[in-house]
XYZ file of C-alpha atoms in Angstrom:
652
model
C 29.837 -3.522 -29.464
C 27.189 -1.198 -28.088
C 26.260 2.388 -28.853
C 26.128 4.180 -25.507
C 25.961 7.837 -24.568
C 27.127 8.798 -21.067
C 25.487 11.937 -19.742
C 26.622 13.639 -16.541
C 24.860 16.351 -14.587
C 25.747 18.031 -11.288
C 29.545 18.022 -11.696
C 29.648 21.148 -9.536
C 28.276 19.300 -6.471
C 30.922 19.269 -3.729
C 31.502 16.456 -1.273
C 33.775 15.703 1.635
C 37.084 14.293 0.362
C 36.649 11.123 2.435
C 33.275 10.454 0.817
C 34.660 11.001 -2.706
C 37.474 8.537 -2.040
C 34.961 5.954 -0.805
C 32.688 6.452 -3.824
C 35.205 5.500 -6.506
C 34.705 1.736 -6.485
C 30.896 1.732 -5.996
C 30.289 4.230 -8.820
C 32.654 2.417 -11.158
C 30.822 -0.838 -10.506
C 27.363 0.700 -11.014
C 28.329 2.334 -14.318
C 29.898 -0.909 -15.546
C 26.745 -2.795 -14.612
C 24.636 -0.339 -16.596
C 26.927 -0.618 -19.636
C 27.422 -4.378 -19.623
C 24.053 -5.753 -18.491
C 21.671 -2.803 -18.512
C 21.981 -1.434 -22.046
C 20.993 -3.910 -24.779
C 22.710 -4.480 -28.106
C 21.715 -1.997 -30.808
C 19.765 -4.657 -32.753
C 17.755 -5.678 -29.701
C 16.994 -2.036 -28.894
C 15.808 -1.389 -32.468
C 13.572 -4.475 -32.376
C 12.037 -3.213 -29.122
C 11.313 0.202 -30.666
C 14.067 1.970 -28.701
C 16.779 4.287 -30.067
C 19.854 2.294 -31.136
C 21.990 4.414 -28.821
C 21.512 3.657 -25.152
C 21.922 6.298 -22.465
C 23.572 6.102 -19.051
C 22.949 9.119 -16.804
C 25.251 9.923 -13.903
C 23.594 12.675 -11.869
C 24.392 14.414 -8.579
C 22.264 16.946 -6.724
C 21.332 18.207 -3.246
C 18.064 17.172 -1.623
C 16.873 17.653 1.983
C 20.331 18.038 3.494
C 21.748 15.088 1.559
C 23.628 14.556 -1.681
C 21.869 12.248 -4.120
C 23.964 10.457 -6.739
C 21.958 8.569 -9.347
C 23.126 6.076 -11.965
C 20.308 5.575 -14.468
C 20.116 3.634 -17.729
C 17.363 3.143 -20.310
C 18.170 -0.523 -20.829
C 16.281 -3.749 -20.265
C 15.791 -3.281 -16.537
C 15.880 -5.941 -13.844
C 13.379 -8.793 -13.920
C 12.134 -9.195 -10.295
C 11.037 -12.768 -11.018
C 14.502 -13.728 -12.220
C 16.077 -12.067 -9.183
C 13.748 -13.925 -6.816
C 14.332 -17.273 -8.540
C 18.117 -16.811 -8.379
C 17.983 -15.871 -4.686
C 15.966 -19.014 -3.913
C 18.228 -21.220 -6.041
C 21.293 -19.976 -4.155
C 19.599 -20.577 -0.801
C 19.749 -16.891 0.102
C 16.049 -16.655 0.903
C 13.214 -19.196 1.475
C 10.813 -19.833 -1.420
C 7.838 -19.176 0.894
C 9.026 -15.647 1.586
C 9.146 -14.794 -2.136
C 5.371 -15.204 -2.375
C 4.907 -12.383 0.132
C 7.269 -9.882 -1.499
C 6.457 -7.025 -3.873
C 8.382 -6.576 -7.145
C 10.403 -3.751 -5.568
C 11.392 -5.968 -2.616
C 12.381 -8.777 -5.007
C 14.557 -6.374 -6.985
C 16.258 -5.247 -3.751
C 17.457 -8.841 -3.200
C 20.218 -8.039 -5.702
C 22.250 -6.488 -2.860
C 22.408 -9.736 -0.845
C 25.961 -11.097 -0.382
C 26.863 -13.768 -2.936
C 24.031 -12.883 -5.271
C 24.377 -13.009 -9.072
C 22.195 -13.677 -12.117
C 25.053 -13.348 -14.609
C 25.147 -16.323 -16.983
C 28.796 -15.684 -17.741
C 31.544 -13.643 -16.111
C 32.849 -10.712 -18.164
C 35.761 -8.377 -17.680
C 33.362 -5.455 -17.466
C 30.890 -6.494 -14.785
C 28.268 -8.993 -13.718
C 25.025 -7.393 -12.593
C 24.658 -8.610 -9.025
C 28.290 -9.555 -8.453
C 29.614 -7.021 -6.017
C 26.322 -5.207 -5.385
C 26.554 -6.211 -1.742
C 30.019 -4.640 -1.692
C 28.546 -1.467 -3.174
C 25.981 -1.343 -0.374
C 28.612 -2.094 2.281
C 30.819 0.762 1.055
C 27.894 3.177 0.947
C 26.799 2.108 4.458
C 30.289 2.922 5.734
C 29.837 6.430 4.373
C 26.570 6.803 6.293
C 24.542 6.558 3.093
C 21.740 4.462 1.626
C 21.178 2.642 -1.669
C 17.774 2.564 -3.359
C 17.024 0.513 -6.505
C 14.131 1.213 -8.868
C 13.815 -0.834 -12.038
C 11.149 -1.310 -14.694
C 11.536 -4.297 -17.014
C 11.990 -3.067 -20.561
C 12.477 0.562 -19.509
C 15.658 0.672 -17.448
C 17.131 0.840 -13.972
C 17.834 3.691 -11.582
C 20.115 3.279 -8.576
C 20.123 6.196 -6.123
C 22.810 6.721 -3.506
C 21.884 9.043 -0.637
C 24.816 10.508 1.261
C 25.238 12.973 4.131
C 26.905 16.247 3.127
C 29.813 15.494 5.460
C 30.995 12.594 7.516
C 31.738 14.916 10.426
C 28.206 16.183 11.151
C 25.010 14.172 10.749
C 21.482 14.625 12.165
C 20.572 11.948 14.700
C 17.592 11.007 16.843
C 18.502 10.556 20.513
C 16.852 7.737 22.468
C 17.279 6.382 25.982
C 17.856 2.754 26.881
C 18.250 1.823 30.542
C 18.959 5.460 31.395
C 21.756 5.824 28.806
C 21.429 7.934 25.668
C 22.132 6.594 22.177
C 21.984 8.226 18.742
C 20.283 6.793 15.645
C 21.199 8.430 12.290
C 18.142 10.344 11.082
C 18.674 9.029 7.528
C 17.795 5.551 8.829
C 14.708 6.602 10.812
C 11.437 5.913 9.002
C 8.863 6.733 11.716
C 8.225 6.716 15.469
C 5.483 4.519 16.957
C 4.058 4.476 20.482
C 2.012 1.364 21.240
C -0.316 2.012 24.210
C -0.098 -0.569 26.967
C -3.670 -1.747 26.328
C -2.916 -2.308 22.616
C 0.296 -4.313 22.968
C -1.387 -7.693 22.564
C -3.169 -6.795 19.326
C -0.332 -4.757 17.767
C 2.612 -7.067 18.564
C 2.658 -10.681 17.338
C 4.997 -13.533 18.178
C 6.640 -15.190 15.141
C 8.800 -18.173 16.054
C 11.260 -16.770 18.582
C 10.908 -13.168 17.410
C 8.358 -10.359 17.773
C 6.726 -8.380 14.976
C 4.709 -5.171 14.909
C 1.529 -5.108 12.828
C 1.704 -1.738 11.063
C -0.833 -0.783 8.369
C -1.175 -4.363 7.187
C 2.594 -4.946 7.171
C 4.670 -7.155 9.428
C 7.648 -5.227 10.886
C 10.159 -7.292 12.920
C 11.081 -5.568 16.185
C 13.967 -5.974 18.600
C 14.337 -4.980 22.225
C 17.653 -3.134 22.337
C 18.293 -4.173 25.932
C 18.452 -7.788 24.714
C 20.525 -7.104 21.584
C 23.011 -4.933 23.485
C 23.081 -7.436 26.375
C 21.893 -4.996 29.045
C 19.943 -5.880 32.215
C 16.323 -4.777 31.760
C 14.930 -2.379 34.354
C 11.994 -0.039 34.803
C 11.449 3.103 36.870
C 8.888 2.675 39.614
C 6.689 5.775 39.225
C 5.826 5.783 42.934
C 9.338 5.547 44.374
C 11.331 6.796 41.350
C 13.729 3.887 41.892
C 14.933 1.746 38.975
C 14.037 -1.922 39.529
C 14.804 -5.145 37.675
C 12.217 -6.009 35.007
C 12.096 -9.767 34.523
C 9.592 -9.586 31.682
C 10.647 -9.843 28.052
C 8.896 -7.987 25.258
C 6.907 -11.144 24.573
C 5.659 -11.233 28.174
C 4.119 -7.791 27.752
C 1.779 -9.059 25.076
C 0.775 -12.316 26.765
C -2.685 -12.897 28.162
C -3.282 -12.571 31.868
C -1.353 -14.900 34.103
C -3.092 -18.037 35.352
C -5.339 -17.206 38.239
C -5.348 -13.462 37.543
C -7.725 -11.157 35.719
C -6.464 -9.034 32.796
C -5.635 -6.212 35.187
C -5.016 -7.937 38.531
C -1.775 -9.801 39.116
C -1.517 -13.086 41.024
C -0.547 -12.712 44.684
C 3.118 -12.267 45.394
C 4.086 -10.517 42.160
C 5.028 -7.060 43.359
C 8.593 -6.533 42.158
C 7.520 -5.500 38.660
C 3.796 -4.835 39.165
C 2.395 -1.984 41.181
C -0.541 -2.114 43.594
C -1.726 -5.400 42.101
C -2.020 -3.758 38.672
C -0.066 -5.050 35.654
C 2.196 -2.283 34.354
C 1.044 -3.171 30.862
C -2.160 -1.300 31.664
C -0.377 1.796 32.934
C 1.263 4.491 30.818
C 4.608 3.127 32.011
C 3.781 -0.004 30.023
C 3.565 1.872 26.706
C 6.131 0.710 24.168
C 8.165 3.199 22.113
C 9.350 1.868 18.756
C 11.712 3.542 16.289
C 11.062 2.097 12.829
C 14.347 2.140 10.903
C 15.355 1.098 7.399
C 18.612 -0.310 6.058
C 17.638 0.042 2.399
C 15.139 -2.658 1.441
C 14.921 -4.055 4.975
C 12.805 -2.371 7.662
C 12.473 -3.174 11.358
C 11.663 -1.578 14.710
C 13.856 -0.844 17.738
C 12.119 -0.865 21.125
C 13.528 1.969 23.244
C 12.740 3.383 26.671
C 12.375 7.068 25.767
C 12.441 9.267 22.659
C 14.297 12.594 22.666
C 15.076 15.363 20.193
C 16.699 15.037 16.798
C 19.951 17.064 16.675
C 23.068 17.362 14.538
C 26.089 15.695 16.107
C 29.813 15.532 15.481
C 30.807 11.931 14.809
C 33.841 10.443 16.504
C 35.261 7.058 15.402
C 35.344 4.182 17.859
C 38.682 3.131 19.343
C 40.504 0.042 18.029
C 39.305 -2.099 20.925
C 35.653 -1.421 20.033
C 35.905 -1.902 16.253
C 34.590 -5.481 16.506
C 31.247 -4.242 17.939
C 29.180 -4.016 14.751
C 26.148 -2.731 16.688
C 27.818 0.706 16.938
C 28.769 3.076 14.094
C 30.692 5.616 16.194
C 30.289 7.942 19.145
C 29.604 11.586 19.919
C 30.151 13.904 22.865
C 26.943 15.508 24.099
C 26.553 19.027 25.462
C 26.871 17.799 29.067
C 30.222 16.182 28.294
C 28.949 12.596 28.356
C 29.615 10.169 25.516
C 26.707 8.762 23.494
C 27.205 5.784 21.189
C 25.774 5.903 17.655
C 23.781 2.785 16.795
C 24.468 0.957 13.521
C 21.004 -0.130 12.363
C 22.409 -2.695 9.912
C 24.720 -4.175 12.537
C 21.873 -4.491 15.044
C 19.704 -6.226 12.432
C 22.510 -8.704 11.823
C 23.082 -9.301 15.531
C 19.355 -9.969 16.041
C 19.211 -12.251 12.949
C 16.043 -10.501 11.857
C 16.165 -11.642 8.256
C 15.439 -15.232 9.256
C 12.025 -14.649 10.844
C 10.045 -14.231 7.617
C 10.569 -17.900 6.723
C 8.691 -19.203 9.767
C 5.257 -20.708 9.260
C 3.624 -18.192 11.618
C 5.139 -15.290 9.654
C 3.718 -16.678 6.426
C 0.344 -17.267 8.055
C 0.292 -13.770 9.572
C 1.353 -12.172 6.308
C -1.442 -14.019 4.533
C -3.914 -12.648 7.088
C -2.710 -9.086 6.627
C -2.743 -9.512 2.841
C -6.362 -10.668 2.991
C -7.221 -7.666 5.138
C -5.287 -5.335 2.843
C -7.246 -6.440 -0.198
C -10.647 -6.156 1.419
C -12.541 -3.461 -0.401
C -11.975 -0.001 1.068
C -15.002 2.085 0.177
C -16.173 5.629 0.833
C -19.776 5.164 1.894
C -22.729 7.326 2.831
C -24.581 5.643 5.701
C -28.267 6.445 6.216
C -31.300 4.918 7.922
C -34.318 3.616 6.069
C -35.829 2.938 9.506
C -34.436 3.511 13.028
C -33.127 -0.080 13.156
C -32.351 -0.506 9.432
C -28.989 0.977 8.384
C -28.151 1.287 4.706
C -25.071 2.287 2.747
C -24.402 3.585 -0.755
C -21.152 4.463 -2.522
C -20.369 8.088 -1.635
C -18.941 8.789 -5.102
C -22.417 8.262 -6.591
C -24.035 10.845 -4.285
C -24.458 14.298 -5.792
C -26.040 16.085 -2.806
C -27.823 15.432 0.495
C -30.735 17.755 1.348
C -33.081 18.104 4.323
C -36.743 17.995 3.221
C -40.153 17.808 4.899
C -42.707 15.117 4.191
C -45.394 17.801 3.738
C -43.485 19.096 0.665
C -43.832 15.777 -1.185
C -46.479 15.586 -3.945
C -48.109 12.848 -6.015
C -48.178 13.594 -9.743
C -49.363 11.060 -12.360
C -49.105 8.369 -9.696
C -45.468 9.179 -8.908
C -43.893 10.849 -5.874
C -42.142 14.164 -6.677
C -40.857 17.278 -4.922
C -40.267 20.859 -6.078
C -36.493 21.195 -6.072
C -34.373 24.088 -7.346
C -37.058 25.383 -9.671
C -38.035 22.041 -11.185
C -39.857 18.827 -10.342
C -37.616 16.062 -9.008
C -38.786 12.407 -8.873
C -38.214 10.814 -5.457
C -38.599 7.270 -4.148
C -38.019 5.088 -1.093
C -36.299 1.715 -0.786
C -39.704 0.195 -0.044
C -40.816 1.076 -3.611
C -38.541 -1.684 -4.933
C -37.073 -3.773 -2.110
C -38.626 -5.830 0.679
C -37.547 -3.523 3.508
C -39.280 -1.587 6.270
C -41.603 1.285 5.497
C -40.132 4.776 5.872
C -41.306 6.105 9.290
C -44.194 8.587 9.302
C -42.209 11.649 10.347
C -42.032 15.111 8.828
C -38.254 15.654 8.868
C -36.538 13.575 6.176
C -33.311 13.615 4.183
C -33.159 13.354 0.409
C -30.047 11.793 -1.165
C -29.737 13.107 -4.720
C -28.173 10.965 -7.456
C -27.631 11.594 -11.155
C -28.175 8.602 -13.430
C -28.805 8.378 -17.167
C -28.434 12.160 -17.304
C -31.321 12.737 -14.889
C -31.459 13.559 -11.177
C -33.466 11.477 -8.715
C -33.890 11.591 -4.921
C -33.872 8.721 -2.406
C -35.753 9.448 0.836
C -34.380 8.401 4.224
C -34.449 9.532 7.838
C -31.625 11.467 9.530
C -28.848 11.238 10.504
C -26.493 10.453 7.627
C -22.768 9.804 7.956
C -19.886 9.616 5.480
C -17.344 6.900 6.353
C -14.322 5.203 4.827
C -14.424 1.539 5.697
C -13.002 -1.823 4.720
C -16.066 -3.819 3.863
C -16.512 -7.527 3.361
C -19.805 -7.836 1.501
C -22.094 -10.842 1.940
C -23.875 -10.937 -1.411
C -26.124 -13.928 -0.635
C -27.970 -13.597 2.696
C -29.877 -10.324 2.180
C -29.500 -9.825 -1.579
C -32.673 -8.777 -3.412
C -33.864 -6.294 -6.000
C -32.091 -2.986 -5.339
C -29.966 -4.463 -2.507
C -26.641 -5.901 -3.676
C -25.843 -7.501 -0.319
C -24.931 -6.606 3.254
C -21.870 -5.760 5.339
C -21.039 -5.161 9.003
C -20.224 -1.471 9.505
C -19.877 0.087 12.977
C -21.049 -3.254 14.427
C -24.376 -3.007 12.568
C -25.717 -5.036 9.660
C -25.837 -2.596 6.766
C -27.830 -3.062 3.545
C -25.675 -2.158 0.530
C -27.909 -0.280 -1.909
C -27.608 -0.824 -5.681
C -28.822 2.591 -6.773
C -28.610 1.741 -10.488
C -30.858 -1.301 -10.114
C -33.314 0.673 -7.982
C -33.677 3.491 -10.503
C -33.651 1.182 -13.542
C -36.494 -0.808 -11.970
C -38.538 2.333 -11.363
C -37.652 4.155 -14.593
C -36.572 1.606 -17.244
C -37.397 4.106 -19.993
C -34.507 6.337 -18.884
C -31.973 3.656 -19.764
C -33.560 1.981 -22.805
C -32.562 4.690 -25.284
C -29.046 5.072 -23.876
C -28.478 1.306 -24.001
C -29.645 1.244 -27.627
C -27.171 4.006 -28.521
C -24.345 2.260 -26.649
C -24.839 -1.230 -28.036
C -22.302 -2.357 -30.611
C -23.196 -4.405 -33.679
C -20.153 -6.593 -33.060
C -21.454 -9.219 -30.599
C -18.033 -10.926 -30.301
C -16.461 -8.174 -28.136
C -14.718 -9.625 -25.075
C -13.715 -7.568 -22.043
C -10.953 -8.782 -19.698
C -11.947 -7.980 -16.096
C -9.274 -8.115 -13.352
C -10.809 -7.819 -9.856
C -9.766 -9.701 -6.697
C -13.077 -9.214 -4.849
C -15.642 -11.896 -5.708
C -18.408 -9.439 -4.926
C -17.229 -6.598 -7.136
C -16.121 -8.985 -9.889
C -19.670 -10.351 -9.927
C -21.229 -6.858 -9.894
C -19.083 -5.398 -12.672
C -19.438 -8.589 -14.751
C -23.209 -8.222 -14.471
C -23.019 -4.624 -15.707
C -20.859 -5.524 -18.707
C -22.730 -8.686 -19.687
C -25.983 -6.721 -19.496
C -24.659 -4.661 -22.428
C -24.142 -7.794 -24.531
C -20.364 -8.058 -24.128
C -18.505 -11.217 -23.095
C -16.544 -11.023 -19.829
C -13.285 -12.899 -19.229
C -12.921 -12.725 -15.416
C -9.581 -12.854 -13.549
C -9.078 -12.858 -9.771
C -5.931 -10.695 -9.877
C -3.530 -8.956 -12.252
C -1.254 -11.972 -12.653
C -4.137 -14.214 -13.725
C -5.395 -11.484 -16.077
C -1.976 -11.321 -17.725
C -1.964 -15.124 -18.152
C -5.459 -15.060 -19.688
C -4.370 -12.281 -22.036
C -1.566 -14.518 -23.329
C -4.098 -17.282 -23.967
C -7.072 -15.306 -25.314
C -5.516 -12.012 -26.401
C -7.012 -12.209 -29.892
C -10.532 -11.975 -28.428
C -9.929 -9.154 -25.927
C -10.861 -5.645 -27.087
C -10.694 -3.810 -23.731
C -9.334 -4.326 -20.193
C -11.123 -3.290 -16.995
C -8.950 -3.607 -13.889
C -9.008 -2.971 -10.161
C -5.910 -1.261 -8.708
C -5.190 -2.988 -5.383
C -4.827 -6.731 -6.026
C -2.494 -9.474 -4.739
C 0.306 -10.939 -6.900
C 0.106 -8.177 -9.554
C -1.754 -4.895 -9.047
C -3.535 -2.811 -11.682
C -0.504 -0.613 -12.293
C 1.710 -3.629 -12.955
C -0.867 -5.213 -15.270
C -1.221 -1.981 -17.242
C 2.540 -1.549 -17.601
C 2.860 -5.126 -18.861
C 0.065 -4.568 -21.410
C 1.420 -1.261 -22.708
C 4.976 -2.627 -22.971
C 3.895 -5.598 -25.138
C 3.452 -4.843 -28.846
C 0.675 -7.445 -29.113
C -1.534 -5.696 -26.544
C -0.322 -2.076 -26.306
C -3.329 -0.914 -28.384
C -5.832 -2.203 -25.792
C -7.575 0.534 -23.776
C -7.297 0.020 -19.988
C -9.998 1.364 -17.658
C -9.347 1.295 -13.907
C -12.373 0.717 -11.654
C -11.351 1.616 -8.144
C -11.998 3.593 -4.996
C -8.443 5.014 -5.321
C -9.174 8.071 -7.452
C -7.163 10.818 -5.715
C -5.035 13.096 -7.903
C -1.826 11.245 -7.042
C -3.455 7.877 -7.881
C -4.689 9.189 -11.229
C -1.215 10.611 -12.003
C 0.420 7.295 -11.135
C -2.152 5.483 -13.277
C -1.492 7.722 -16.272
C 2.239 7.140 -15.903
C 1.569 3.387 -16.027
C -0.629 3.796 -19.119
C -4.170 3.646 -17.663
C -6.547 5.338 -20.119
C -9.437 6.152 -17.767
C -10.464 5.985 -14.097
C -14.007 5.047 -13.041
C -15.610 4.521 -9.624
C -16.349 0.826 -9.001
C -20.093 1.065 -8.554
C -20.870 3.878 -11.007
C -22.353 1.576 -13.623
C -23.527 4.292 -16.002
C -20.211 6.128 -16.340
C -18.236 2.887 -16.573
C -20.375 1.637 -19.462
C -20.198 5.008 -21.220
C -16.399 4.974 -20.973
C -16.212 1.374 -22.211
C -18.473 2.108 -25.164
C -16.445 5.185 -26.120
C -13.133 3.295 -26.184
C -14.644 0.267 -27.947
C -16.155 2.481 -30.652
C -12.776 4.139 -31.214
C -11.077 0.741 -31.390
C -13.552 -0.682 -33.910
C -13.412 2.475 -36.036
C -9.597 2.256 -36.058
C -9.722 -1.461 -36.993
C -12.127 -0.818 -39.900
C -10.000 2.095 -41.127
């Protein structure tokens, strides 16, 4: 009782016969899922503004030495919240872990064994029932499954397969002097942790180890332990392999009792050289291969990394079939046999999936989340005095020029300089803020800004430096007129300059006329502001309220969405940060644009993420405009423009 169009593309793509035979059941199941639970009834689709006829696309194509097969529908999509709740209810995953997962990771839970959200069993399918079997079959073919779903828009499931089962590219690694192959399709990246960085990069979670990688927690396994091999190391002085009694956890421990960080206690010579802990030698570096098994990612600790080459795969004999840590074998050029590691089997043998439920994992994840959502800013650092460092948002800076004090002039009681054929007003921080006087030296720098349509120069002393830094702003201790707060940058207290407040204090007439033109007669306009940083939420709220608008503040996208449900009739515009916990700016925008009640609301992103790819991703989500967080003037102009359009449309 559904209108469905099946479209197929890439029917000329050729595959190994063995792969085609193994694809029958998985593809049948995926198409049935799309038909039964993906595509909605015609009435529901019409009510949602969709065409009555749903579409299921079955596509095959070549990409980067692999065959990609995609099953895509334009149905209702998969609700990550419902998936997560079902996984918890069935005891497949701890409730604490759900809080740390992104929507994409929650959606990927659908492939767990025994998972289902189907309310009733049909003779067509049950979305979730059998998805683990689909993944298992694809894994046997040396492939991967990737799920991408957008609630209300549809689901896409991509299967990545090698062109042939006989030849696959693999990365060779050494463990205890023996070579092993890891399928290149499973390799995400290679990491070398220097010996001196082991303690800060590798954490202990329960009885497992994790690697801290770009704010993420990656579980790692020592292959010598998983494969039950005696651990050894090569003594660089004698070249002889010796027993290594230390575990991976020992390498990251603090110095032994009675010893300094680099000097071992007396008597420990069998695995430490010349009284020096090997952790502080290059031999103590740790090589990690980060691998992925679909939604799950972890690291393998190996002894050495070698080249990536294409190998001919040989099946394991019957007596070795029970060893799930191995996917097959190959014969190397020297005639020796190398076993191919099964990354999924090793993850199962190491029971990696259980570590995320430990209290330390949750605590560590919370720490990395807090660090992740600290404000990353591009800053221009300059000195107002030799011992007084200041910073200003780099996006607000138009130019930096070298000038001489002797070129400065006083005209009508104001400091100016001849600049590019005209007279440019200049000032110092001391003109507004209680800071040190600019030193009496001839060589100065002039930082040029453009505000209210006019250029102005801020004087400082060299050098200047452009940095990208995660800043945690203290907006109480040193806050004053023209100084929004302070932060620690490069181990120095840095005054964060509010260039708008400085210039508005010195030249209020520049802004008076523009504010008059911008101000709306409708005093009841409310702006929903989603921003996880207390500091920036306070700053942007101050900007908006200064224009006479009412601000409804929210500490993240999820809270903003909840407030929109409660006070949606008041909200005329949404201003949102991009990187936020729980729900980011992209997710909030998609939710707004997909809801008929709010889809008319303009969404302005205030962020430091304004690269071309970020803007493109924002437009795809429905973001109407991007503005730099601290560019008050342009933000208010953009807000006023969209509000005027909205009011004009409402009156029409």
